[in-house]
mmCIF file of C-alpha atoms in Angstrom:
data_model
loop_
_atom_site.group_PDB
_atom_site.id
_atom_site.type_symbol
_atom_site.label_atom_id
_atom_site.label_comp_id
_atom_site.label_asym_id
_atom_site.label_seq_id
_atom_site.Cartn_x
_atom_site.Cartn_y
_atom_site.Cartn_z
ATOM 1 C CA MET A 247 45.623 275.260 204.620
ATOM 2 C CA LEU A 248 48.895 273.352 203.947
ATOM 3 C CA GLY A 249 49.640 273.171 207.712
ATOM 4 C CA LEU A 250 46.127 271.622 208.505
ATOM 5 C CA GLU A 251 46.449 269.189 205.606
ATOM 6 C CA SER A 252 49.814 267.994 207.140
ATOM 7 C CA TYR A 253 48.196 267.476 210.481
ATOM 8 C CA ARG A 254 45.319 265.497 209.092
ATOM 9 C CA LEU A 255 47.709 263.233 207.240
ATOM 10 C CA VAL A 256 49.851 262.687 210.316
ATOM 11 C CA ALA A 257 46.604 261.814 212.101
ATOM 12 C CA ASP A 258 45.744 259.389 209.517
ATOM 13 C CA MET A 259 49.111 257.677 209.737
ATOM 14 C CA ASN A 260 48.948 257.389 213.422
ATOM 15 C CA ARG A 261 45.617 255.872 213.360
ATOM 16 C CA LEU A 262 46.638 253.272 210.847
ATOM 17 C CA LEU A 263 49.626 252.424 212.858
ATOM 18 C CA ALA A 264 47.530 252.211 216.064
ATOM 19 C CA LEU A 265 45.217 249.787 214.306
ATOM 20 C CA LEU A 266 47.906 247.657 213.097
ATOM 21 C CA PHE A 267 49.428 247.386 216.430
ATOM 22 C CA HIS A 268 46.085 246.803 218.134
ATOM 23 C CA GLN A 269 45.511 243.930 215.608
ATOM 24 C CA GLY A 270 48.947 242.437 216.364
ATOM 25 C CA VAL A 271 49.893 242.813 212.757
ATOM 26 C CA LEU A 272 52.863 244.880 213.760
ATOM 27 C CA ASP A 273 54.875 244.937 216.965
ATOM 28 C CA GLU A 274 57.369 247.240 218.561
ATOM 29 C CA GLN A 275 60.220 246.250 216.293
ATOM 30 C CA PHE A 276 58.460 248.453 213.697
ATOM 31 C CA LEU A 277 58.812 251.330 216.031
ATOM 32 C CA GLN A 278 62.499 250.468 216.313
ATOM 33 C CA LEU A 279 62.763 250.831 212.629
ATOM 34 C CA GLN A 280 61.170 254.213 212.719
ATOM 35 C CA GLN A 281 63.581 255.395 215.351
ATOM 36 C CA LEU A 282 66.366 254.616 213.029
ATOM 37 C CA GLN A 283 65.040 256.847 210.336
ATOM 38 C CA ASP A 284 66.362 260.364 210.288
ATOM 39 C CA GLU A 285 67.711 263.099 207.945
ATOM 40 C CA SER A 286 70.739 261.043 207.069
ATOM 41 C CA SER A 287 68.594 258.031 206.170
ATOM 42 C CA PRO A 288 65.053 259.589 205.517
ATOM 43 C CA ASN A 289 63.599 256.512 203.663
ATOM 44 C CA PHE A 290 65.017 253.892 205.845
ATOM 45 C CA VAL A 291 61.728 252.331 206.927
ATOM 46 C CA SER A 292 60.235 252.169 203.383
ATOM 47 C CA GLU A 293 63.593 250.823 201.961
ATOM 48 C CA VAL A 294 63.752 248.005 204.500
ATOM 49 C CA VAL A 295 60.029 247.215 204.089
ATOM 50 C CA ASN A 296 60.415 246.953 200.327
ATOM 51 C CA ILE A 297 63.340 244.702 200.555
ATOM 52 C CA TYR A 298 61.132 242.587 202.896
ATOM 53 C CA PHE A 299 58.367 242.457 200.377
ATOM 54 C CA ASN A 300 60.621 241.374 197.503
ATOM 55 C CA GLU A 301 62.247 238.766 199.572
ATOM 56 C CA SER A 302 58.939 237.550 201.098
ATOM 57 C CA GLU A 303 57.273 237.196 197.764
ATOM 58 C CA LYS A 304 59.950 234.884 196.477
ATOM 59 C CA LEU A 305 59.875 232.776 199.558
ATOM 60 C CA LEU A 306 56.063 232.532 199.632
ATOM 61 C CA ARG A 307 56.062 231.503 195.951
ATOM 62 C CA ASN A 308 58.705 228.772 196.665
ATOM 63 C CA LEU A 309 56.674 227.602 199.680
ATOM 64 C CA ARG A 310 53.609 227.336 197.594
ATOM 65 C CA ALA A 311 55.367 225.255 195.018
ATOM 66 C CA LEU A 312 57.003 223.055 197.632
ATOM 67 C CA LEU A 313 53.839 222.472 199.485
ATOM 68 C CA MET A 314 51.570 221.851 196.433
ATOM 69 C CA ASP A 315 53.939 219.144 195.145
ATOM 70 C CA ARG A 316 51.799 215.950 195.399
ATOM 71 C CA GLU A 317 54.811 213.643 195.228
ATOM 72 C CA GLN A 318 57.441 214.540 197.508
ATOM 73 C CA TRP A 319 57.608 217.044 200.353
ATOM 74 C CA GLU A 320 61.045 218.631 200.808
ATOM 75 C CA TYR A 321 60.787 219.234 204.483
ATOM 76 C CA THR A 322 64.186 220.621 204.774
ATOM 77 C CA LYS A 323 63.721 223.142 202.115
ATOM 78 C CA VAL A 324 60.404 224.149 203.587
ATOM 79 C CA GLY A 325 62.106 224.588 206.925
ATOM 80 C CA VAL A 326 64.854 226.744 205.428
ATOM 81 C CA HIS A 327 62.451 228.973 203.690
ATOM 82 C CA LEU A 328 60.285 229.312 206.746
ATOM 83 C CA ASN A 329 63.335 230.206 209.015
ATOM 84 C CA GLN A 330 64.213 232.978 206.572
ATOM 85 C CA LEU A 331 60.712 234.260 206.623
ATOM 86 C CA ILE A 332 60.507 234.087 210.385
ATOM 87 C CA GLY A 333 63.731 235.840 210.669
ATOM 88 C CA SER A 334 63.034 238.665 208.269
ATOM 89 C CA SER A 335 59.409 239.141 209.625
ATOM 90 C CA SER A 336 60.676 239.542 213.220
ATOM 91 C CA SER A 337 63.317 241.994 212.012
ATOM 92 C CA ILE A 338 60.717 244.404 210.642
ATOM 93 C CA GLY A 339 58.016 243.776 213.275
ATOM 94 C CA ALA A 340 55.620 241.740 211.117
ATOM 95 C CA ASN A 341 54.263 239.898 214.121
ATOM 96 C CA ARG A 342 51.250 238.116 212.759
ATOM 97 C CA ILE A 343 53.150 236.831 209.735
ATOM 98 C CA ARG A 344 55.915 235.454 212.013
ATOM 99 C CA ASN A 345 53.420 233.795 214.114
ATOM 100 C CA VAL A 346 51.631 232.084 211.125
ATOM 101 C CA CYS A 347 55.144 230.920 209.968
ATOM 102 C CA VAL A 348 55.911 229.420 213.200
ATOM 103 C CA ALA A 349 52.605 227.512 213.062
ATOM 104 C CA LEU A 350 53.274 226.385 209.617
ATOM 105 C CA ARG A 351 56.795 225.160 210.492
ATOM 106 C CA ALA A 352 55.325 223.121 213.342
ATOM 107 C CA ALA A 353 52.684 221.521 211.047
ATOM 108 C CA SER A 354 55.423 220.780 208.566
ATOM 109 C CA GLU A 355 57.559 219.127 211.160
ATOM 110 C CA GLN A 356 54.496 217.030 212.246
ATOM 111 C CA ASN A 357 53.864 215.938 208.543
ATOM 112 C CA ASN A 358 50.527 217.564 208.868
ATOM 113 C CA ARG A 359 49.808 218.148 205.218
ATOM 114 C CA LEU A 360 46.361 219.469 205.614
ATOM 115 C CA GLY A 361 47.531 221.831 208.402
ATOM 116 C CA CYS A 362 50.272 223.122 206.311
ATOM 117 C CA LEU A 363 48.072 224.005 203.327
ATOM 118 C CA ARG A 364 45.697 225.700 205.624
ATOM 119 C CA ALA A 365 48.459 227.673 207.320
ATOM 120 C CA LEU A 366 49.899 228.565 203.974
ATOM 121 C CA ASP A 367 46.499 230.132 202.964
ATOM 122 C CA VAL A 368 46.420 232.189 206.129
ATOM 123 C CA LEU A 369 50.084 233.121 205.570
ATOM 124 C CA GLU A 370 49.356 234.424 202.036
ATOM 125 C CA HIS A 371 46.395 236.247 203.321
ATOM 126 C CA GLU A 372 48.377 237.900 206.196
ATOM 127 C CA TYR A 373 51.018 238.886 203.732
ATOM 128 C CA CYS A 374 48.503 240.705 201.346
ATOM 129 C CA TYR A 375 46.989 242.473 204.235
ATOM 130 C CA LEU A 376 50.213 243.756 205.515
ATOM 131 C CA LYS A 377 51.508 244.667 202.232
ATOM 132 C CA ASN A 378 48.320 246.665 201.501
ATOM 133 C CA LYS A 379 48.337 248.462 204.880
ATOM 134 C CA LEU A 380 52.030 249.386 204.687
ATOM 135 C CA HIS A 381 51.725 250.596 201.099
ATOM 136 C CA GLU A 382 48.839 252.733 202.391
ATOM 137 C CA PHE A 383 50.977 253.940 205.294
ATOM 138 C CA PHE A 384 53.819 254.939 203.021
ATOM 139 C CA HIS A 385 51.462 256.545 200.511
ATOM 140 C CA ILE A 386 50.110 258.975 203.345
ATOM 141 C CA GLU A 387 53.632 259.673 204.513
ATOM 142 C CA GLN A 388 54.538 260.743 200.933
ATOM 143 C CA GLN A 389 51.545 263.046 200.812
ATOM 144 C CA ARG A 390 52.448 264.462 204.150
ATOM 145 C CA VAL A 391 55.879 265.215 203.081
ATOM 146 C CA LEU A 392 54.765 266.922 200.002
ATOM 147 C CA ALA A 393 52.036 268.933 201.946
ATOM 148 C CA ALA A 394 54.444 270.024 204.496
ATOM 149 C CA GLY A 395 56.782 271.160 201.721
ATOM 150 C CA ILE A 396 59.630 269.322 203.331
ATOM 151 C CA ARG A 397 62.703 268.638 201.147
ATOM 152 C CA TYR A 398 65.424 266.517 202.337
ATOM 153 C CA PRO A 399 67.929 267.439 203.636
ATOM 154 C CA ASN A 400 66.300 269.278 206.471
ATOM 155 C CA PRO A 401 64.933 272.681 205.376
ATOM 156 C CA MET A 402 66.614 274.238 208.365
ATOM 157 C CA GLN A 403 69.863 273.478 206.741
ATOM 158 C CA GLN A 404 68.922 275.361 203.692
ATOM 159 C CA HIS A 405 68.905 278.600 205.726
ATOM 160 C CA GLN A 406 72.471 277.926 206.593
ATOM 161 C CA HIS A 407 75.406 279.236 204.718
ATOM 162 C CA HIS A 408 76.483 276.953 201.989
ATOM 163 C CA PRO A 409 80.214 276.646 201.339
ATOM 164 C CA MET B 507 79.914 245.098 200.352
ATOM 165 C CA GLY B 508 81.279 248.519 201.181
ATOM 166 C CA MET B 509 84.925 249.578 201.487
ATOM 167 C CA ALA B 510 86.030 251.074 204.833
ATOM 168 C CA THR B 511 87.279 254.623 205.190
ATOM 169 C CA THR B 512 89.078 255.691 208.293
ATOM 170 C CA LYS B 513 86.756 258.614 209.319
ATOM 171 C CA SER B 514 85.321 257.163 212.419
ATOM 172 C CA GLU B 515 87.254 255.776 215.324
ATOM 173 C CA PHE B 516 85.907 252.372 215.174
ATOM 174 C CA HIS B 517 85.243 249.980 212.370
ATOM 175 C CA VAL B 518 82.809 247.080 212.590
ATOM 176 C CA LEU B 519 82.626 244.054 210.302
ATOM 177 C CA ALA B 520 79.052 242.721 210.200
ATOM 178 C CA VAL B 521 78.362 239.352 208.806
ATOM 179 C CA ASP B 522 74.804 238.152 208.016
ATOM 180 C CA ASP B 523 73.318 236.164 205.113
ATOM 181 C CA SER B 524 70.020 237.988 205.369
ATOM 182 C CA ILE B 525 69.914 241.091 203.341
ATOM 183 C CA ILE B 526 67.346 242.697 205.608
ATOM 184 C CA ASP B 527 69.362 241.981 208.718
ATOM 185 C CA ARG B 528 72.477 243.340 207.050
ATOM 186 C CA LYS B 529 70.589 246.555 206.303
ATOM 187 C CA LEU B 530 69.319 246.728 209.882
ATOM 188 C CA ILE B 531 72.590 246.170 211.577
ATOM 189 C CA GLU B 532 74.397 248.550 209.203
ATOM 190 C CA ARG B 533 71.906 251.205 210.191
ATOM 191 C CA LEU B 534 72.192 250.439 213.854
ATOM 192 C CA LEU B 535 75.919 250.673 213.766
ATOM 193 C CA LYS B 536 75.996 253.838 211.782
ATOM 194 C CA THR B 537 73.571 255.380 214.182
ATOM 195 C CA ALA B 538 76.029 254.487 216.905
ATOM 196 C CA SER B 539 78.666 256.340 214.833
ATOM 197 C CA TYR B 540 80.718 253.287 213.826
ATOM 198 C CA GLN B 541 82.271 252.725 210.395
ATOM 199 C CA VAL B 542 80.604 249.588 208.926
ATOM 200 C CA THR B 543 81.459 247.009 206.345
ATOM 201 C CA THR B 544 78.742 244.315 205.775
ATOM 202 C CA VAL B 545 79.398 240.960 204.165
ATOM 203 C CA ASP B 546 76.984 237.968 203.477
ATOM 204 C CA SER B 547 79.081 235.134 204.505
ATOM 205 C CA GLY B 548 81.872 233.929 206.950
ATOM 206 C CA SER B 549 84.189 233.149 204.013
ATOM 207 C CA LYS B 550 83.778 236.735 202.699
ATOM 208 C CA ALA B 551 84.501 238.015 206.147
ATOM 209 C CA LEU B 552 87.719 236.136 206.345
ATOM 210 C CA GLU B 553 88.541 237.337 202.876
ATOM 211 C CA PHE B 554 87.979 240.906 203.930
ATOM 212 C CA LEU B 555 90.255 240.483 207.022
ATOM 213 C CA GLY B 556 92.926 239.286 204.751
ATOM 214 C CA PHE B 557 92.955 235.572 205.721
ATOM 215 C CA CYS B 558 94.877 233.248 203.559
ATOM 216 C CA GLU B 559 94.998 229.708 204.824
ATOM 217 C CA ASP B 560 98.045 227.699 204.048
ATOM 218 C CA VAL B 561 96.231 224.500 202.952
ATOM 219 C CA GLU B 562 99.362 222.492 202.508
ATOM 220 C CA SER B 563 100.729 222.925 205.958
ATOM 221 C CA ASN B 564 99.322 221.003 208.758
ATOM 222 C CA SER B 565 99.231 223.790 211.102
ATOM 223 C CA ASN B 566 95.783 225.274 211.763
ATOM 224 C CA GLU B 567 97.324 228.731 211.969
ATOM 225 C CA PRO B 568 96.243 230.860 208.850
ATOM 226 C CA SER B 569 98.598 233.459 207.692
ATOM 227 C CA THR B 570 97.735 236.714 206.243
ATOM 228 C CA SER B 571 97.943 236.922 202.682
ATOM 229 C CA PRO B 572 101.023 238.777 201.327
ATOM 230 C CA ASN B 573 99.054 240.787 198.897
ATOM 231 C CA ASN B 574 96.754 241.996 201.633
ATOM 232 C CA GLN B 575 94.639 244.969 200.568
ATOM 233 C CA GLN B 576 95.326 248.169 202.328
ATOM 234 C CA GLU B 577 95.761 247.857 206.077
ATOM 235 C CA VAL B 578 92.052 247.391 207.028
ATOM 236 C CA GLU B 579 91.728 247.754 210.720
ATOM 237 C CA VAL B 580 88.628 245.977 212.170
ATOM 238 C CA ASN B 581 87.780 246.699 215.697
ATOM 239 C CA LEU B 582 84.905 244.350 216.111
ATOM 240 C CA ILE B 583 83.149 241.569 214.322
ATOM 241 C CA ILE B 584 79.482 241.000 214.806
ATOM 242 C CA THR B 585 78.068 237.950 213.091
ATOM 243 C CA ASP B 586 74.804 235.979 212.741
ATOM 244 C CA TYR B 587 74.981 232.420 214.064
ATOM 245 C CA CYS B 588 72.805 230.616 211.539
ATOM 246 C CA MET B 589 74.448 230.981 208.145
ATOM 247 C CA PRO B 590 74.836 228.414 205.352
ATOM 248 C CA GLU B 591 78.294 226.838 204.853
ATOM 249 C CA MET B 592 80.114 228.525 207.642
ATOM 250 C CA THR B 593 78.154 229.366 210.857
ATOM 251 C CA GLY B 594 78.900 232.271 213.083
ATOM 252 C CA TYR B 595 80.403 229.722 215.508
ATOM 253 C CA ASP B 596 82.723 228.363 212.763
ATOM 254 C CA LEU B 597 83.799 231.940 211.952
ATOM 255 C CA LEU B 598 84.385 232.680 215.652
ATOM 256 C CA LYS B 599 86.621 229.582 216.095
ATOM 257 C CA LYS B 600 88.629 230.510 213.019
ATOM 258 C CA ILE B 601 89.276 233.961 214.335
ATOM 259 C CA LYS B 602 90.223 232.789 217.712
ATOM 260 C CA GLU B 603 92.546 230.243 216.349
ATOM 261 C CA SER B 604 94.409 232.861 214.348
ATOM 262 C CA SER B 605 97.301 234.615 215.771
ATOM 263 C CA SER B 606 96.758 237.706 213.737
ATOM 264 C CA PHE B 607 93.071 238.068 214.404
ATOM 265 C CA ARG B 608 92.326 236.477 217.927
ATOM 266 C CA ASP B 609 92.345 239.785 219.561
ATOM 267 C CA ILE B 610 89.421 241.144 217.584
ATOM 268 C CA PRO B 611 86.350 241.050 219.680
ATOM 269 C CA VAL B 612 83.497 238.994 218.213
ATOM 270 C CA VAL B 613 79.859 239.225 218.869
ATOM 271 C CA ILE B 614 77.182 236.647 217.963
ATOM 272 C CA MET B 615 73.625 237.292 216.889
ATOM 273 C CA SER B 616 70.822 234.850 216.825
ATOM 274 C CA SER B 617 67.126 234.713 216.408
ATOM 275 C CA GLU B 618 66.844 231.560 218.593
ATOM 276 C CA ASN B 619 67.360 231.550 222.279
ATOM 277 C CA VAL B 620 69.293 228.342 222.855
ATOM 278 C CA PRO B 621 71.192 228.407 226.063
ATOM 279 C CA SER B 622 73.703 225.631 225.019
ATOM 280 C CA ARG B 623 74.400 227.585 221.941
ATOM 281 C CA ILE B 624 74.968 230.752 223.815
ATOM 282 C CA SER B 625 77.326 229.214 226.459
ATOM 283 C CA ARG B 626 79.227 227.409 223.638
ATOM 284 C CA CYS B 627 79.848 230.771 221.917
ATOM 285 C CA LEU B 628 80.840 232.503 225.042
ATOM 286 C CA GLU B 629 83.243 229.665 225.834
ATOM 287 C CA GLU B 630 84.838 229.868 222.524
ATOM 288 C CA GLY B 631 85.530 233.577 223.207
ATOM 289 C CA ALA B 632 82.625 235.538 221.966
ATOM 290 C CA GLU B 633 82.294 238.829 224.046
ATOM 291 C CA GLU B 634 78.474 238.931 223.730
ATOM 292 C CA PHE B 635 75.422 237.082 222.325
ATOM 293 C CA PHE B 636 72.675 239.219 221.095
ATOM 294 C CA LEU B 637 69.144 237.946 220.435
ATOM 295 C CA LYS B 638 67.557 239.174 217.287
ATOM 296 C CA PRO B 639 66.076 241.614 216.438
ATOM 297 C CA VAL B 640 69.111 243.479 217.622
ATOM 298 C CA ARG B 641 68.290 246.889 219.136
ATOM 299 C CA LEU B 642 70.122 250.142 219.540
ATOM 300 C CA ALA B 643 70.577 249.314 223.156
ATOM 301 C CA ASP B 644 72.471 246.275 222.226
ATOM 302 C CA VAL B 645 74.728 248.149 219.807
ATOM 303 C CA ASN B 646 75.572 250.732 222.547
ATOM 304 C CA LYS B 647 77.083 247.807 224.501
ATOM 305 C CA LEU B 648 79.900 247.267 222.073
ATOM 306 C CA LYS B 649 82.118 250.159 222.671
ATOM 307 C CA PRO B 650 83.743 248.920 225.831
ATOM 308 C CA HIS B 651 84.869 245.693 223.848
ATOM 309 C CA MET B 652 86.415 247.801 221.171
ATOM 310 C CA MET B 653 88.081 250.167 223.648
ATOM 311 C CA LYS B 654 89.597 247.273 225.478
ATOM 312 C CA THR B 655 91.394 246.142 222.277
ATOM 313 C CA LYS B 656 92.562 249.697 221.546
ATOM 314 C CA ASN B 657 94.116 250.042 224.986
ATOM 315 C CA ARG B 658 95.726 246.705 224.642
ATOM 316 C CA ASP B 659 97.165 247.786 221.288
ATOM 317 C CA CYS B 660 98.408 251.059 222.872
ATOM 318 C CA GLN B 661 100.015 249.141 225.693
ATOM 319 C CA LYS B 662 101.608 246.623 223.181
ATOM 320 C CA ALA B 663 102.964 249.617 221.288
ATOM 321 C CA GLU B 664 104.437 251.162 224.451
ATOM 322 C CA GLU B 665 105.957 247.773 225.442
ATOM 323 C CA GLU B 666 107.596 247.425 222.117
ATOM 324 C CA VAL B 667 109.081 250.843 222.219
ATOM 325 C CA SER B 668 110.526 250.257 225.535
ATOM 326 C CA SER B 669 111.932 246.776 224.635
ATOM 327 C CA ASN B 670 113.375 248.214 221.513
ATOM 328 C CA GLU B 671 115.118 250.717 223.711
ATOM 329 C CA LYS B 672 116.503 247.905 225.940
ATOM 330 C CA ILE B 673 117.854 246.067 222.906
ATOM 331 C CA ALA B 674 119.428 249.162 221.446
ATOM 332 C CA SER B 675 121.299 249.684 224.696
ATOM 333 C CA LEU B 676 122.283 246.024 224.841
ATOM 334 C CA GLU B 677 123.671 246.169 221.331
ATOM 335 C CA ILE B 678 125.753 249.277 222.299
ATOM 336 C CA LYS B 679 127.160 247.315 225.357
ATOM 337 C CA SER B 680 127.890 244.296 223.347
ATOM 338 C CA SER B 681 129.638 246.130 220.555
ATOM 339 C CA GLU B 682 131.802 248.007 223.159
ATOM 340 C CA GLN B 683 132.876 244.601 224.532
ATOM 341 C CA THR B 684 133.638 242.867 221.216
ATOM 342 C CA GLN B 685 136.196 245.459 220.323
ATOM 343 C CA ALA B 686 138.491 243.773 222.702
ATOM 344 C CA GLU B 687 137.457 240.186 221.703
ATOM 345 C CA ASP B 688 137.382 237.634 219.037
ATOM 346 C CA GLY B 689 135.390 237.810 215.920
ATOM 347 C CA ASN B 690 133.481 234.675 217.051
ATOM 348 C CA ASN B 691 132.375 236.172 220.268
ATOM 349 C CA ASN B 692 131.236 239.092 218.183
ATOM 350 C CA LYS B 693 128.885 236.678 216.221
ATOM 351 C CA ARG B 694 127.606 235.167 219.350
ATOM 352 C CA LYS B 695 126.703 238.325 220.985
ATOM 353 C CA ALA B 696 124.975 239.668 217.842
ATOM 354 C CA THR B 697 122.950 236.425 217.707
ATOM 355 C CA GLU B 698 122.040 236.856 221.334
ATOM 356 C CA ALA B 699 120.883 240.316 220.814
ATOM 357 C CA GLU B 700 118.679 239.039 217.886
ATOM 358 C CA GLU B 701 117.388 236.264 220.073
ATOM 359 C CA GLU B 702 116.345 238.896 222.694
ATOM 360 C CA LEU B 703 114.701 240.698 219.943
ATOM 361 C CA SER B 704 112.820 237.665 218.627
ATOM 362 C CA GLN B 705 112.051 236.675 222.134
ATOM 363 C CA ASP B 706 110.122 239.896 222.774
ATOM 364 C CA ARG B 707 108.393 239.614 219.440
ATOM 365 C CA THR B 708 107.126 236.105 219.989
ATOM 366 C CA ARG B 709 106.120 237.040 223.484
ATOM 367 C CA ARG B 710 108.449 235.095 225.659
ATOM 368 C CA ARG B 711 109.008 231.932 223.825
ATOM 369 C CA TYR B 712 111.768 230.558 225.940
ATOM 370 C CA ASN B 713 114.847 229.406 224.042
ATOM 371 C CA GLY B 714 117.161 228.929 226.843
ATOM 372 C CA LEU B 715 119.526 231.682 226.057
ATOM 373 C CA THR B 716 120.215 234.571 228.508
ATOM 374 C CA VAL B 717 121.667 237.807 227.739
ATOM 375 C CA ILE B 718 123.644 239.907 230.283
#
């Protein structure tokens, strides 16, 4: 029973990832992250992604504040925030978020206020979507780990002689 | 910022103001079996290396701080280009202008593909320019650059040993000769031997003296 449960969960994870790739929400950089995860760093992907979420939320809040300011637009600050978000999004493979940021940056450089506010709405929506999906992904992964009875370090090592 | 141990053969200093990119590059480098230290700015990188600029003197040759922490050997520096205050390019320049650190290979990373930026960095002495996001394949290209410096250090050590042997034999010769000569000549030969020694150490800075 446990074995079957494990397989089902793996299938769920793969299906979810396939969907996100198909939608262009994630790109191959995310796969690169997964390849860097192993027994010595078993939670690497979720650690990086959580840092990304923390950083991004701050940046998005700041962007919202800067762009909602009726008086003065601080273009330089907007640019700096966007560059950070573009960089970190591309580092984890958050492809759609990155693209929306690029569009928002272009609108800001063109003083297109309406375009900026629209792009910001899309950006916040994309961010929520990615966050929900990745939380779902990590949740399934946690369940799979429990179901398979895997304890880190690798269970194979537990059979070895301990000094 | 982590402290370096000397377990692995190569130690890389990674510089990036983005915490995500620092985490990523650290993982990449560790996967490639390097010892890693990450810092978040160019100034912290210089501090880690043991830089101490003599602000009063006009020379732009920074000297190493006398109370340098333990001998930290850095075999390669990999730095982001776009950083506040000190860019990766500024850091590269400082390193290449320093007599103590110019031999450390430097690699630049950037999220933007700007040809003029790339050529400027390579001209200034960067070994490689990686476009972000950096991949494992990129990191695997680093070893030859680090090996080059290691080999050069080995050669340098060998040269120093052989030149020290030369000087030792010179000093023996000159001390044999001065037994039959003036005290003044004694001093002159000893100075010349010292000049020979300092000549080698400062890599052939010609001072016009010749020693037999």
